[in-house]
Amino acid sequence: MNEAIKIFVRMRPPLQNEDEEAWKIQKESNTIISLPRDPQTTRRYADAFYNYQFTFDKIFSNEDKNEDIYKHCKQLLNYTLQGFNSSLFLYGQTTSGKTYTMLGDQENPGLLPYTLLDLFKECQLPIAISYIEIYNEQINDLLQQGATNLKMQDINGQAFVNQLRIQQVENFDDALSLLCDGEEQRMYRERQIHEHSSRSHTIFQILVQHESHTSTLSLIDLAGSERLNEEDASDETAYINKSLFVLSNVINKLAEGKKSHIPYRDSKLTRYLQNSLGGNSYTTIICTLSPASMNFYQTLSTLRFAQRAKKVENKIYKQESLSKSGLIEALQKELNDIKIERDQLKIQLQQQQSNNNFDQIIDVFIQYIALQVHDKQKFIEDTNILKDVYNQQHKQLIQSLYNQIMQICQDCNLPKGLNNPMSNQTQKVFVQQFKELINKQLQEESIFNNVYVQSILNPQSDFQSYQTQQLMPILESAFQEAMNALQNKLNEITSVVQNIGELSYQNQKIFDDKSLKKYFEIVNNEYNWMKQCKLQLNEQFNKKTQVLQQAFNNVSKNLNDSRLNSQNNNNNKQQQQQQQQLQNITNIINPNIRQSTNTPKFTERDKTALFVWGSGKDGRLGTGSLASQPIPYKVQIQNLQYISCGYYHSAAINIEQQLFIWGKNYDLTPQKQPQFNNIIQVACGCQHTLILDSLGQVFSWGIGDEGQLGNESYFNSDEPVKILDNIIYIEASRSHSAAINKDNLFYSWGSNIDYRLGLEEKKNYNIPTSTGIQVNKISLGTNHSAFIRQDGIVFTTGNGQQGQLGNKINSECYLNLQLDIKAVDLVCGEDITLFINNNGDVFSCGKKSNGNLGHLMSTIPAFLQQPKQIEGLQKIKQISVGKRHCLAISSNKQVWGWGFNFFDQLGLGDKNRFIEQPIKLDLQDVIQVSCGEYHSLALCQN
Ligand SMILES: Nc1ncnc2c1ncn2[C@@H]1O[C@H](COP(=O)(O)OP(=O)(O)OP(=O)(O)O)[C@@H](O)[C@H]1O
């Protein structure tokens, strides 16, 4: 007989910390509907715009007690007593009320105690009980201390657990006391393993012995369904709870009406409960729900699961006991299955061996490529030497300038002729020397400019002409630097001279008023002269700019033709050299490039290697495969200068400022993105990407539903769109993005449902919008942001429910959080914030989860609401945070990691699920780290 799985839904009352209700139950029609979005309130999800409606076999509201629900489930016990198998599943996100429904409490006992009560009232047949949990694909017997990781065996298509305690029970009290023993065992493990209860499934089985066979009632409390991340549903390797993933797959396949290839055997849970799903069992699933708006998506996902499960039909019949011959037949079948599996493994092994040959070919190929690039590397070395020489000279010049100024000042202070503090002669020398020094400074700046002018005004190759366009702003910033240098020198001299004046004023005997006045006149003249210099310099610069513009216009006409020519002329070494020269000069003098935290200098980056580890899903590691890497693995790409991990993809920039991307929606290995040039920074968000080029332009593409692309729409965009100019730094997170412009103004855009943008209006912004705040540093977390204002004060904004805003406040906040902490840098993660102070000490706050805060978990509360210093970390220069793991670089270029390690995202190569306190990784000379959702990248000096 075919019988559809029954689906009940139970919505519990709101808990104390939950926000407004997003769902409403219509009991008469057993329907649940989503409430319309109220723009005045905090309803935060795009989906809340839609009206969802689901109907099930029965819907219970918060008025219904466990006893009422039991009345509707009691039929399952009746079936079992009649000789049929039956099962009751509880499915829902953590804290939705699964355990409350199954076990209940003193006042309101759950379905399991009610079932046991009726069982012994109504049944005279022998009864036995078993109680297991499945945690991380391990079966543990909750009725036997120390009986963990039990094996399973299939007999006649039915899975049995070896050495399971199946305890015969006579009465309700014995049964209840076994249940309590099992719960105690579970609580013991709960204390050992954080989050244990919400990650384990428990199966309580009542076995009723009939004359010819045994019937079973299985009562199953499943792990929290938030472990079932639909994003990841296509790949079990990235899955937190394999059994839940397979359960969902099994339900999907059964709901689609598929008869074969149902993947029961892929997890312990589905293998053990095969009969309950599409097999020989009366089955009811109770889905438990939270009514809160903040759990809207989890509830929606549970309801969708329920809707699919509704379509599954079981085939019910009474199972007869196996005869001896039937048993032998079943065992033979099992043997055959094993043989088939073994043959498949053999084929796989052979394939792997042939892959090894392929690896060898790849190795040879890589060596060949290495020879090809040798010449180029040599050239980079030469230019580096040149650069060092230049730096040395520059330093010397500044030093001698300073010495001479000091000398002049000393001369001025000589109290030789008391009434004539500065003789005419000395004054002349002073002015003369001063002018000479300034001229020297100017000359130096013009040498600088000449390098450009020469290379630009005589364009011999298409590349140079192309570069002209890029160099204009660089030239401008070099000029600005020269002006600043002049101003600083002037300030320095003025202050020394004023000090002398001050001294003399105190001692009237040395200088009379008249001479003092005269003295200041000299300084004043110098001021005026200096202003003149500036004006002239400005004029000169404008002229130069015009000439350059003219030159550029002339050559740009032929640009496309000559670029085509150059593509056909790959061996033009001279051209490569020019390109490299220009590149190096650009790198030396472009002072405005601000990269992430304590970005190392160019010199550190010119020979680098990229190491990757953690989850390989979607190819996010760039290794050419989807496999995960337990320890750092060197990827075949060299000379990178910047790396960025998104949730599911990664990107890098090489020293030629070319962009490479890999991972979700891209290739399995780093691929050059030829449409982009002169890229100086890339920021990968969840599924969107931002890039910044040397002109200060920002482009964005990817998912844009919450405005995170800043391209004036809420649509996704495959094409890069220019969204900003004059920018020096960019950041991207899950659904918001930010930038700092040349005046240090902080811009943000994307989701602002909790003020995470630092903008006053609680709405999504699809255009970059200035916060009006000038900042030194910014960082974006999943739903909050933090920044250091130019005056050094640290601020946080956005969702603070998990303590991530660091100021004892656990609600959302708009920019009113000024923290006491003195930080020079900060990094936001999923729901945590980390701060680095002047000494390189690190502090953390936010939600405790899998060791992500770097403190022993027993020593901190669930929500750490104020920054607390992490022990064992010193002189930290840079930190990156993934979903729940962190990496930090110390001043000796070593890396420390802590937090979630389920996917080997800490690269330790061991099976520790998480690391509570920082531990040193086996990597040397690391200059930048970047953490993705479950993967990590490190840039190391080669
Ligand atoms: N119907 C209900 N009426 C009143 N309180 C409830 C109800 N359902 C759940 N609660 C309360 O909600 C909280 C969470 O419930 P419970 O522990 O059963 O969740 P859970 O889904 O089993 O979570 P986990 O997966 O983490 O074990 C508890 O404090 C419980 O008392």
PDB file of N, CA and C in Angstrom, residues 136 172 230 348:
ATOM      1  N   ASN A 136      28.823  13.774  13.298  1.00  0.00           N
ATOM      2  CA  ASN A 136      29.947  13.742  12.350  1.00  0.00           C
ATOM      3  C   ASN A 136      30.113  12.373  11.704  1.00  0.00           C
ATOM      4  N   PHE A 172       7.007   1.355  31.989  1.00  0.00           N
ATOM      5  CA  PHE A 172       7.246   2.769  31.644  1.00  0.00           C
ATOM      6  C   PHE A 172       8.441   3.348  32.399  1.00  0.00           C
ATOM      7  N   GLU A 230      21.813  25.745   1.721  1.00  0.00           N
ATOM      8  CA  GLU A 230      21.391  25.432   0.353  1.00  0.00           C
ATOM      9  C   GLU A 230      22.419  25.845  -0.672  1.00  0.00           C
ATOM     10  N   GLN A 348      39.121   3.283 -10.380  1.00  0.00           N
ATOM     11  CA  GLN A 348      39.506   4.632  -9.904  1.00  0.00           C
ATOM     12  C   GLN A 348      41.000   4.719  -9.672  1.00  0.00           C
TER      13      GLN A 348
END
